[in-house]
GROMACS .gro file of C-alpha atoms in nm:
model
  465
    1MET     CA    1  -8.465   3.795   5.326
    2ASP     CA    2  -8.763   3.854   5.098
    3SER     CA    3  -8.686   3.593   4.832
    4ARG     CA    4  -8.956   3.719   4.597
    5LYS     CA    5  -8.823   4.075   4.611
    6VAL     CA    6  -8.463   3.963   4.562
    7ALA     CA    7  -8.556   3.741   4.265
    8SER     CA    8  -8.750   4.026   4.106
    9GLU     CA    9  -8.455   4.265   4.147
   10LEU     CA   10  -8.211   4.013   4.000
   11ILE     CA   11  -8.426   3.955   3.693
   12GLU     CA   12  -8.474   4.329   3.642
   13LEU     CA   13  -8.100   4.397   3.677
   14SER     CA   14  -8.032   4.114   3.431
   15GLY     CA   15  -8.228   4.290   3.158
   16GLY     CA   16  -8.569   4.144   3.236
   17THR     CA   17  -8.719   3.807   3.153
   18SER     CA   18  -8.688   3.877   2.781
   19ASN     CA   19  -8.308   3.887   2.821
   20ILE     CA   20  -8.292   3.549   2.999
   21LYS     CA   21  -8.284   3.220   2.809
   22ASN     CA   22  -8.302   2.991   3.108
   23VAL     CA   23  -8.312   2.994   3.488
   24THR     CA   24  -8.144   2.714   3.682
   25HIS     CA   25  -7.929   2.656   3.988
   26CYS     CA   26  -7.667   2.433   4.146
   27SER     CA   27  -7.610   2.370   4.517
   28THR     CA   28  -7.508   2.730   4.592
   29ARG     CA   29  -7.555   2.942   4.277
   30LEU     CA   30  -7.853   3.086   4.094
   31ARG     CA   31  -7.778   3.075   3.722
   32PHE     CA   32  -7.925   3.285   3.440
   33ILE     CA   33  -7.841   3.213   3.076
   34ILE     CA   34  -7.820   3.563   2.928
   35LYS     CA   35  -7.892   3.682   2.572
   36ASP     CA   36  -7.736   4.030   2.583
   37LYS     CA   37  -7.453   4.067   2.836
   38SER     CA   38  -7.445   4.445   2.799
   39ALA     CA   39  -7.793   4.468   2.954
   40VAL     CA   40  -7.678   4.309   3.281
   41GLU     CA   41  -7.591   4.543   3.570
   42VAL     CA   42  -7.331   4.326   3.744
   43GLU     CA   43  -7.223   4.580   4.005
   44ALA     CA   44  -7.582   4.645   4.109
   45ILE     CA   45  -7.645   4.269   4.135
   46LYS     CA   46  -7.347   4.236   4.370
   47LYS     CA   47  -7.520   4.479   4.608
   48CYS     CA   48  -7.849   4.286   4.618
   49GLU     CA   49  -7.947   4.129   4.948
   50GLY     CA   50  -7.811   3.779   4.997
   51VAL     CA   51  -7.572   3.786   4.699
   52LEU     CA   52  -7.232   3.663   4.818
   53GLY     CA   53  -7.059   3.692   4.481
   54VAL     CA   54  -7.115   3.711   4.107
   55VAL     CA   55  -6.943   3.515   3.831
   56PHE     CA   56  -7.023   3.604   3.469
   57THR     CA   57  -6.866   3.348   3.231
   58THR     CA   58  -6.964   3.362   2.864
   59ASP     CA   59  -7.344   3.391   2.866
   60GLU     CA   60  -7.401   3.236   3.209
   61LEU     CA   61  -7.461   3.473   3.499
   62GLN     CA   62  -7.389   3.294   3.828
   63MET     CA   63  -7.502   3.454   4.154
   64VAL     CA   64  -7.375   3.291   4.474
   65PHE     CA   65  -7.639   3.259   4.749
   66GLY     CA   66  -7.516   2.961   4.948
   67LYS     CA   67  -7.791   2.805   5.159
   68ASN     CA   68  -8.057   3.047   5.028
   69VAL     CA   69  -8.021   2.953   4.662
   70ILE     CA   70  -8.327   2.727   4.647
   71LEU     CA   71  -8.553   2.996   4.796
   72VAL     CA   72  -8.442   3.258   4.545
   73TYR     CA   73  -8.444   3.013   4.254
   74THR     CA   74  -8.802   2.910   4.330
   75GLU     CA   75  -8.923   3.269   4.313
   76ALA     CA   76  -8.710   3.356   4.009
   77SER     CA   77  -8.840   3.056   3.817
   78LYS     CA   78  -9.199   3.153   3.900
   79ILE     CA   79  -9.146   3.506   3.767
   80TYR     CA   80  -8.968   3.377   3.457
   81GLU     CA   81  -9.235   3.120   3.375
   82ALA     CA   82  -9.517   3.366   3.442
   83ALA     CA   83  -9.374   3.588   3.169
   84GLY     CA   84  -9.425   3.304   2.920
   85ASN     CA   85  -9.078   3.329   2.769
   86LYS     CA   86  -8.924   3.036   2.583
   87ALA     CA   87  -8.551   3.005   2.528
   88ASP     CA   88  -8.465   3.043   2.161
   89GLY     CA   89  -8.119   2.909   2.232
   90VAL     CA   90  -7.933   3.121   1.977
   91VAL     CA   91  -7.798   3.472   2.001
   92PRO     CA   92  -7.713   3.622   1.658
   93ASP     CA   93  -7.339   3.644   1.605
   94GLU     CA   94  -7.179   3.977   1.525
   95ALA     CA   95  -7.023   4.027   1.185
   96PRO     CA   96  -6.659   3.916   1.184
   97ALA     CA   97  -6.399   4.189   1.177
   98LYS     CA   98  -6.027   4.198   1.115
   99LYS     CA   99  -5.826   4.172   1.432
  100SER     CA  100  -5.475   4.247   1.534
  101GLY     CA  101  -5.249   3.985   1.690
  102LYS     CA  102  -5.348   4.104   2.036
  103ALA     CA  103  -5.715   4.081   1.950
  104GLU     CA  104  -5.664   3.728   1.817
  105LYS     CA  105  -5.520   3.622   2.150
  106LYS     CA  106  -5.820   3.766   2.323
  107SER     CA  107  -6.046   3.582   2.078
  108ALA     CA  108  -5.870   3.253   2.156
  109LYS     CA  109  -5.926   3.319   2.524
  110THR     CA  110  -6.292   3.391   2.456
  111ILE     CA  111  -6.329   3.063   2.268
  112ALA     CA  112  -6.173   2.875   2.560
  113ASN     CA  113  -6.408   3.050   2.803
  114ASN     CA  114  -6.704   2.965   2.581
  115VAL     CA  115  -6.611   2.598   2.579
  116VAL     CA  116  -6.567   2.590   2.957
  117GLY     CA  117  -6.893   2.778   3.008
  118PHE     CA  118  -7.080   2.543   2.777
  119VAL     CA  119  -6.950   2.228   2.948
  120SER     CA  120  -7.019   2.376   3.291
  121ALA     CA  121  -7.378   2.472   3.203
  122SER     CA  122  -7.444   2.134   3.041
  123VAL     CA  123  -7.307   1.934   3.334
  124THR     CA  124  -7.467   2.140   3.613
  125PRO     CA  125  -7.813   1.974   3.595
  126LEU     CA  126  -7.644   1.635   3.631
  127ILE     CA  127  -7.440   1.707   3.944
  128PRO     CA  128  -7.719   1.681   4.209
  129GLY     CA  129  -7.806   1.333   4.077
  130LEU     CA  130  -7.443   1.219   4.086
  131VAL     CA  131  -7.395   1.352   4.437
  132SER     CA  132  -7.720   1.194   4.558
  133GLY     CA  133  -7.635   0.858   4.400
  134GLY     CA  134  -7.282   0.868   4.539
  135MET     CA  135  -7.395   0.954   4.890
  136LEU     CA  136  -7.661   0.680   4.877
  137LYS     CA  137  -7.379   0.437   4.798
  138VAL     CA  138  -7.192   0.572   5.100
  139PHE     CA  139  -7.492   0.517   5.327
  140LEU     CA  140  -7.535   0.162   5.195
  141LEU     CA  141  -7.167   0.094   5.256
  142LEU     CA  142  -7.194   0.218   5.614
  143ALA     CA  143  -7.509   0.011   5.664
  144THR     CA  144  -7.335  -0.308   5.550
  145LEU     CA  145  -7.038  -0.235   5.774
  146ALA     CA  146  -7.269  -0.197   6.072
  147TYR     CA  147  -7.496  -0.487   5.974
  148PRO     CA  148  -7.330  -0.723   5.717
  149ALA     CA  149  -7.646  -0.930   5.668
  150PHE     CA  150  -7.818  -0.625   5.514
  151LYS     CA  151  -7.622  -0.686   5.193
  152ASP     CA  152  -7.832  -0.998   5.126
  153ALA     CA  153  -8.163  -0.815   5.172
  154SER     CA  154  -8.378  -0.714   4.875
  155ALA     CA  155  -8.391  -0.359   5.014
  156TYR     CA  156  -8.015  -0.332   4.972
  157THR     CA  157  -8.034  -0.460   4.613
  158LEU     CA  158  -8.311  -0.219   4.517
  159LEU     CA  159  -8.144   0.082   4.679
  160SER     CA  160  -7.814  -0.012   4.512
  161GLN     CA  161  -7.991  -0.009   4.176
  162LEU     CA  162  -8.133   0.333   4.256
  163ALA     CA  163  -7.787   0.463   4.352
  164ASN     CA  164  -7.644   0.337   4.021
  165VAL     CA  165  -7.910   0.501   3.802
  166PRO     CA  166  -7.756   0.855   3.786
  167PHE     CA  167  -7.426   0.700   3.676
  168TYR     CA  168  -7.547   0.427   3.443
  169PHE     CA  169  -7.791   0.654   3.258
  170MET     CA  170  -7.556   0.952   3.266
  171PRO     CA  171  -7.561   0.997   2.885
  172VAL     CA  172  -7.938   1.061   2.900
  173PHE     CA  173  -7.906   1.328   3.167
  174VAL     CA  174  -7.612   1.493   2.993
  175ALA     CA  175  -7.809   1.508   2.668
  176TYR     CA  176  -8.085   1.688   2.858
  177GLY     CA  177  -7.838   1.944   2.997
  178VAL     CA  178  -7.692   2.012   2.652
  179ALA     CA  179  -8.035   2.054   2.495
  180LYS     CA  180  -8.146   2.295   2.768
  181LYS     CA  181  -7.827   2.494   2.726
  182LEU     CA  182  -7.859   2.518   2.347
  183GLY     CA  183  -8.235   2.569   2.345
  184SER     CA  184  -8.318   2.259   2.139
  185THR     CA  185  -8.580   1.990   2.205
  186PRO     CA  186  -8.439   1.775   2.489
  187LEU     CA  187  -8.627   1.457   2.397
  188TYR     CA  188  -8.445   1.410   2.065
  189ALA     CA  189  -8.096   1.407   2.216
  190MET     CA  190  -8.217   1.215   2.522
  191SER     CA  191  -8.372   0.942   2.306
  192VAL     CA  192  -8.050   0.892   2.110
  193ALA     CA  193  -7.843   0.888   2.430
  194ALA     CA  194  -8.082   0.635   2.585
  195ALA     CA  195  -8.044   0.416   2.276
  196LEU     CA  196  -7.672   0.390   2.351
  197VAL     CA  197  -7.743   0.215   2.681
  198TYR     CA  198  -8.046   0.019   2.556
  199PRO     CA  199  -8.005  -0.350   2.659
  200ASP     CA  200  -8.062  -0.487   2.307
  201PHE     CA  201  -7.800  -0.247   2.164
  202ILE     CA  202  -7.547  -0.366   2.419
  203SER     CA  203  -7.629  -0.729   2.339
  204MET     CA  204  -7.581  -0.672   1.965
  205LEU     CA  205  -7.236  -0.527   2.022
  206LYS     CA  206  -7.137  -0.830   2.230
  207GLU     CA  207  -7.253  -1.078   1.966
  208GLY     CA  208  -7.038  -0.956   1.678
  209PRO     CA  209  -6.974  -0.682   1.417
  210VAL     CA  210  -7.267  -0.440   1.372
  211THR     CA  211  -7.331  -0.198   1.087
  212ILE     CA  212  -7.593   0.065   1.013
  213PHE     CA  213  -7.649   0.144   0.643
  214MET     CA  214  -7.315  -0.030   0.575
  215LEU     CA  215  -7.135   0.199   0.822
  216PRO     CA  216  -6.948   0.021   1.102
  217VAL     CA  217  -7.070   0.064   1.459
  218THR     CA  218  -6.778   0.077   1.701
  219LYS     CA  219  -6.802  -0.141   2.011
  220VAL     CA  220  -6.812   0.101   2.301
  221SER     CA  221  -6.977   0.075   2.642
  222TYR     CA  222  -7.158   0.407   2.685
  223SER     CA  223  -7.298   0.363   3.035
  224SER     CA  224  -7.147   0.615   3.281
  225THR     CA  225  -6.992   0.819   2.998
  226LEU     CA  226  -7.034   1.191   2.947
  227LEU     CA  227  -6.849   1.325   2.644
  228PRO     CA  228  -7.031   1.107   2.386
  229ALA     CA  229  -7.366   1.245   2.500
  230LEU     CA  230  -7.221   1.597   2.499
  231LEU     CA  231  -7.131   1.565   2.129
  232ILE     CA  232  -7.463   1.397   2.049
  233GLY     CA  233  -7.655   1.679   2.216
  234ILE     CA  234  -7.471   1.941   2.009
  235PHE     CA  235  -7.526   1.749   1.686
  236ALA     CA  236  -7.898   1.699   1.763
  237CYS     CA  237  -7.943   2.071   1.824
  238TYR     CA  238  -7.797   2.183   1.492
  239CYS     CA  239  -7.959   1.895   1.307
  240GLU     CA  240  -8.300   2.001   1.440
  241LYS     CA  241  -8.242   2.362   1.339
  242PHE     CA  242  -8.128   2.260   0.990
  243LEU     CA  243  -8.426   2.032   0.930
  244THR     CA  244  -8.662   2.299   1.060
  245LYS     CA  245  -8.532   2.536   0.794
  246ILE     CA  246  -8.550   2.303   0.496
  247ILE     CA  247  -8.872   2.106   0.572
  248PRO     CA  248  -9.198   2.277   0.476
  249GLY     CA  249  -9.405   2.399   0.770
  250ILE     CA  250  -9.691   2.153   0.713
  251LEU     CA  251  -9.451   1.855   0.748
  252ARG     CA  252  -9.227   1.981   1.029
  253THR     CA  253  -9.429   1.826   1.309
  254VAL     CA  254  -9.396   1.482   1.153
  255LEU     CA  255  -9.048   1.487   0.999
  256VAL     CA  256  -8.822   1.715   1.205
  257GLY     CA  257  -8.825   1.500   1.519
  258ALA     CA  258  -8.787   1.167   1.341
  259GLY     CA  259  -8.522   1.304   1.106
  260THR     CA  260  -8.324   1.456   1.392
  261MET     CA  261  -8.327   1.132   1.589
  262ILE     CA  262  -8.230   0.914   1.292
  263LEU     CA  263  -7.944   1.135   1.171
  264THR     CA  264  -7.816   1.195   1.524
  265TYR     CA  265  -7.829   0.824   1.604
  266ILE     CA  266  -7.632   0.729   1.293
  267ALA     CA  267  -7.372   0.999   1.363
  268GLY     CA  268  -7.367   0.897   1.729
  269VAL     CA  269  -7.298   0.525   1.694
  270VAL     CA  270  -7.059   0.567   1.399
  271VAL     CA  271  -6.856   0.879   1.485
  272LEU     CA  272  -6.961   1.095   1.781
  273GLY     CA  273  -6.993   0.826   2.047
  274PRO     CA  274  -6.659   0.656   1.976
  275LEU     CA  275  -6.489   0.997   1.943
  276GLY     CA  276  -6.622   1.119   2.277
  277ASP     CA  277  -6.524   0.795   2.448
  278LEU     CA  278  -6.175   0.815   2.297
  279VAL     CA  279  -6.117   1.178   2.399
  280GLY     CA  280  -6.250   1.123   2.749
  281GLY     CA  281  -6.030   0.819   2.795
  282ILE     CA  282  -5.721   1.006   2.673
  283VAL     CA  283  -5.778   1.300   2.907
  284VAL     CA  284  -5.838   1.077   3.209
  285LYS     CA  285  -5.528   0.872   3.129
  286PHE     CA  286  -5.330   1.196   3.102
  287PHE     CA  287  -5.439   1.303   3.450
  288LEU     CA  288  -5.364   0.956   3.586
  289TRP     CA  289  -5.025   0.970   3.418
  290ALA     CA  290  -4.957   1.312   3.570
  291SER     CA  291  -5.058   1.179   3.910
  292ALA     CA  292  -4.837   0.871   3.871
  293THR     CA  293  -4.543   1.067   3.727
  294PHE     CA  294  -4.545   1.376   3.947
  295GLY     CA  295  -4.707   1.198   4.239
  296PRO     CA  296  -4.836   1.403   4.532
  297VAL     CA  297  -4.725   1.729   4.367
  298ALA     CA  298  -4.994   1.696   4.098
  299ILE     CA  299  -5.269   1.655   4.358
  300ALA     CA  300  -5.129   1.946   4.559
  301LEU     CA  301  -5.129   2.174   4.254
  302LEU     CA  302  -5.489   2.096   4.158
  303ALA     CA  303  -5.610   2.128   4.516
  304SER     CA  304  -5.431   2.463   4.555
  305ALA     CA  305  -5.592   2.592   4.235
  306MET     CA  306  -5.943   2.491   4.342
  307PRO     CA  307  -6.043   2.817   4.519
  308TRP     CA  308  -5.962   3.012   4.203
  309LEU     CA  309  -6.142   2.760   3.983
  310VAL     CA  310  -6.450   2.787   4.206
  311MET     CA  311  -6.440   3.166   4.183
  312THR     CA  312  -6.456   3.153   3.804
  313GLY     CA  313  -6.703   2.864   3.791
  314MET     CA  314  -6.447   2.652   3.607
  315HIS     CA  315  -6.445   2.375   3.867
  316HIS     CA  316  -6.734   2.206   3.684
  317ALA     CA  317  -6.521   2.185   3.370
  318VAL     CA  318  -6.327   1.892   3.516
  319THR     CA  319  -6.643   1.709   3.626
  320PRO     CA  320  -6.669   1.509   3.299
  321PHE     CA  321  -6.323   1.366   3.350
  322MET     CA  322  -6.381   1.290   3.717
  323VAL     CA  323  -6.695   1.098   3.622
  324GLN     CA  324  -6.505   0.924   3.341
  325ALA     CA  325  -6.240   0.814   3.590
  326PHE     CA  326  -6.498   0.629   3.800
  327ALA     CA  327  -6.619   0.452   3.485
  328ASP     CA  328  -6.268   0.366   3.364
  329PRO     CA  329  -6.037   0.276   3.540
  330GLY     CA  330  -6.293   0.267   3.821
  331TYR     CA  331  -6.125   0.487   4.082
  332ASP     CA  332  -6.004   0.844   4.132
  333VAL     CA  333  -5.676   0.942   4.296
  334PHE     CA  334  -5.672   1.296   4.160
  335PHE     CA  335  -5.999   1.489   4.131
  336ARG     CA  336  -6.213   1.394   4.431
  337PRO     CA  337  -5.924   1.415   4.682
  338SER     CA  338  -5.846   1.765   4.550
  339TYR     CA  339  -6.211   1.874   4.574
  340ILE     CA  340  -6.247   1.750   4.932
  341LEU     CA  341  -5.918   1.898   5.048
  342HIS     CA  342  -6.016   2.237   4.908
  343ASN     CA  343  -6.341   2.234   5.106
  344MET     CA  344  -6.158   2.132   5.421
  345ALA     CA  345  -5.900   2.409   5.376
  346GLU     CA  346  -6.174   2.669   5.322
  347GLY     CA  347  -6.322   2.561   5.653
  348GLY     CA  348  -5.980   2.563   5.815
  349ALA     CA  349  -5.918   2.922   5.699
  350CYS     CA  350  -6.248   3.025   5.858
  351LEU     CA  351  -6.136   2.858   6.180
  352GLY     CA  352  -5.810   3.056   6.159
  353VAL     CA  353  -6.005   3.379   6.120
  354ALA     CA  354  -6.223   3.282   6.416
  355LEU     CA  355  -5.913   3.223   6.629
  356ARG     CA  356  -5.763   3.561   6.542
  357THR     CA  357  -6.064   3.795   6.530
  358LYS     CA  358  -6.163   4.000   6.835
  359ASN     CA  359  -6.518   4.043   6.710
  360PRO     CA  360  -6.739   3.782   6.884
  361GLU     CA  361  -7.020   3.803   6.626
  362PHE     CA  362  -6.776   3.767   6.337
  363ARG     CA  363  -6.616   3.473   6.519
  364ALA     CA  364  -6.952   3.299   6.544
  365GLU     CA  365  -7.014   3.360   6.173
  366CYS     CA  366  -6.675   3.213   6.081
  367LEU     CA  367  -6.734   2.905   6.295
  368SER     CA  368  -7.069   2.852   6.124
  369LEU     CA  369  -6.913   2.886   5.780
  370ALA     CA  370  -6.632   2.647   5.877
  371PHE     CA  371  -6.893   2.388   5.975
  372GLY     CA  372  -7.064   2.440   5.640
  373CYS     CA  373  -6.740   2.381   5.449
  374ILE     CA  374  -6.623   2.076   5.642
  375VAL     CA  375  -6.950   1.897   5.717
  376ALA     CA  376  -7.190   2.023   5.447
  377GLY     CA  377  -6.931   2.068   5.170
  378VAL     CA  378  -7.054   2.419   5.077
  379THR     CA  379  -6.766   2.664   5.034
  380GLU     CA  380  -6.896   2.965   4.840
  381PRO     CA  381  -7.034   3.150   5.147
  382ALA     CA  382  -6.697   3.111   5.319
  383LEU     CA  383  -6.502   3.196   5.004
  384TYR     CA  384  -6.698   3.507   4.910
  385GLY     CA  385  -6.805   3.613   5.258
  386VAL     CA  386  -6.478   3.579   5.452
  387ASN     CA  387  -6.168   3.437   5.287
  388LEU     CA  388  -6.159   3.633   4.962
  389PRO     CA  389  -6.256   3.972   5.111
  390LEU     CA  390  -5.987   3.934   5.379
  391LYS     CA  391  -5.733   3.822   5.113
  392ARG     CA  392  -5.469   3.664   5.338
  393PRO     CA  393  -5.681   3.361   5.428
  394MET     CA  394  -5.653   3.263   5.060
  395LEU     CA  395  -5.283   3.195   5.124
  396GLY     CA  396  -5.381   2.977   5.417
  397ILE     CA  397  -5.620   2.782   5.194
  398MET     CA  398  -5.352   2.722   4.932
  399ALA     CA  399  -5.103   2.614   5.198
  400GLY     CA  400  -5.352   2.375   5.356
  401THR     CA  401  -5.458   2.219   5.028
  402ALA     CA  402  -5.098   2.179   4.917
  403VAL     CA  403  -4.995   2.000   5.236
  404GLY     CA  404  -5.310   1.788   5.234
  405GLY     CA  405  -5.259   1.701   4.867
  406ILE     CA  406  -4.904   1.586   4.924
  407ILE     CA  407  -5.009   1.368   5.217
  408ALA     CA  408  -5.302   1.221   5.022
  409GLY     CA  409  -5.071   1.138   4.733
  410VAL     CA  410  -4.796   0.988   4.948
  411LEU     CA  411  -5.041   0.771   5.146
  412GLY     CA  412  -5.235   0.667   4.834
  413ALA     CA  413  -5.581   0.807   4.912
  414THR     CA  414  -5.816   0.667   4.642
  415ALA     CA  415  -6.186   0.737   4.590
  416TYR     CA  416  -6.390   0.442   4.459
  417VAL     CA  417  -6.735   0.606   4.463
  418TYR     CA  418  -6.854   0.945   4.336
  419GLY     CA  419  -6.948   1.124   4.659
  420TYR     CA  420  -6.988   1.479   4.780
  421SER     CA  421  -6.689   1.690   4.887
  422THR     CA  422  -6.747   1.670   5.261
  423ILE     CA  423  -6.586   1.494   5.553
  424LEU     CA  424  -6.896   1.272   5.567
  425ALA     CA  425  -6.789   1.123   5.232
  426LEU     CA  426  -6.478   0.959   5.380
  427PRO     CA  427  -6.622   0.608   5.327
  428ILE     CA  428  -6.594   0.654   4.948
  429PHE     CA  429  -6.219   0.601   4.997
  430GLN     CA  430  -6.289   0.254   5.143
  431GLN     CA  431  -5.962   0.087   5.248
  432THR     CA  432  -5.766   0.414   5.201
  433MET     CA  433  -6.007   0.610   5.421
  434TRP     CA  434  -5.743   0.644   5.691
  435ALA     CA  435  -5.507   0.809   5.441
  436MET     CA  436  -5.766   1.065   5.336
  437ALA     CA  437  -5.858   1.130   5.699
  438ILE     CA  438  -5.496   1.222   5.778
  439ALA     CA  439  -5.481   1.449   5.471
  440ILE     CA  440  -5.805   1.621   5.574
  441VAL     CA  441  -5.683   1.689   5.927
  442ALA     CA  442  -5.357   1.829   5.787
  443ALA     CA  443  -5.543   2.056   5.541
  444ILE     CA  444  -5.768   2.197   5.812
  445VAL     CA  445  -5.492   2.249   6.068
  446VAL     CA  446  -5.239   2.401   5.827
  447SER     CA  447  -5.488   2.639   5.667
  448ALA     CA  448  -5.612   2.749   6.011
  449LEU     CA  449  -5.261   2.807   6.152
  450VAL     CA  450  -5.130   2.987   5.842
  451THR     CA  451  -5.438   3.211   5.831
  452ALA     CA  452  -5.416   3.293   6.201
  453SER     CA  453  -5.042   3.360   6.184
  454LEU     CA  454  -5.062   3.583   5.875
  455GLY     CA  455  -5.340   3.792   6.023
  456PHE     CA  456  -5.591   4.009   5.839
  457GLU     CA  457  -5.782   4.335   5.863
  458ASP     CA  458  -6.025   4.247   6.140
  459ARG     CA  459  -6.387   4.354   6.138
  460PRO     CA  460  -6.447   4.612   6.410
  461VAL     CA  461  -6.713   4.529   6.666
  462LYS     CA  462  -6.904   4.846   6.588
  463ALA     CA  463  -6.950   4.741   6.227
  464GLN     CA  464  -7.153   4.445   6.345
  465LYS     CA  465  -7.401   4.646   6.555
   0.00000   0.00000   0.00000
């Protein structure tokens, strides 16, 4: 694949560099933040070489490339930056119009999609760091199991500190993602978020009541939290825009930045931070309550819904709450098991297709994709390339995740470290690793058998020549 040519075509079909606010990527998707959705030729983009699928939520155009995403992103970012465009962050709203009841329902749906899209885009830059930190913790755990004395070495201590950084300083990274999404100056929101985990600030809260301009500062531990920084990033953006409008041009360089940081900091420590911490805690406790009340059924339902959430890009919307769970109460019995079981079932469905197909080249492709799902934790190529087009394997995936979810819930599989959704992340379940291993095997086997038994429209051998 000519990555440069593909990137150029994608940008052109997206309305050109002038219609793109930002270019970024996750582990499998190239992402464009779009100004005018009507200028994007979605159907033509789907036909571009290497594109496995397209998801267009709110203003974020997501193009699934799987393993080739970094190659295409590198070329796309070069083209975008060469054009000298800067994201203005704001698309003018259309004039409001009277709507019927049906239109109002659609508007409510649009608002919900906008919220999910915003959270997803803001969290995406953070995910590689969380995954890397989590997997480093896994490697350190395995190292200490193989060589217990390593835990007393300075190398272990230093690497443990490195693994904790993406989690401890999460508010700073989240603030960056929000600022990039909204088109504001990242350093303002990042500085305020960093102040929340500043050692002296933490010490002050421990010593006694703290006020700022006679306003009470709530005692909250902000390390490893996400929602407070999300609210702070939004406030900083609109504060910066407001100050830019009212401060004379000659003074903007001096006063806008300082004013934004001061006002955002006051709002953050008095209202926004405590509010975000409260909401995040309530949502996590709700999911934990659902898991405790409905038991394995709750895990099975979320795991079964995962392929559809991935298709719409909404799977990142639950990331804030999964991260919050590791911060408080310190473990996850709901989200990470569901994520892993979905990946295993995607791989199992590909194995089922490989068992049933009579096309040797297609069989080899399915086996490769199954390996990618189970070992590498990358499902989009399998989802968009095999399971979704063939339709019936999707039923196998849902069956496998449901069975795996029930087993994981019954046996008490619990993740204690934020890891990647792959079979290699089993050590994050520590003493319940055996329970998750049984659930994984069940998910793979059930999804493979159901897919193979249901059958599908096989690819003819001639189509592969």
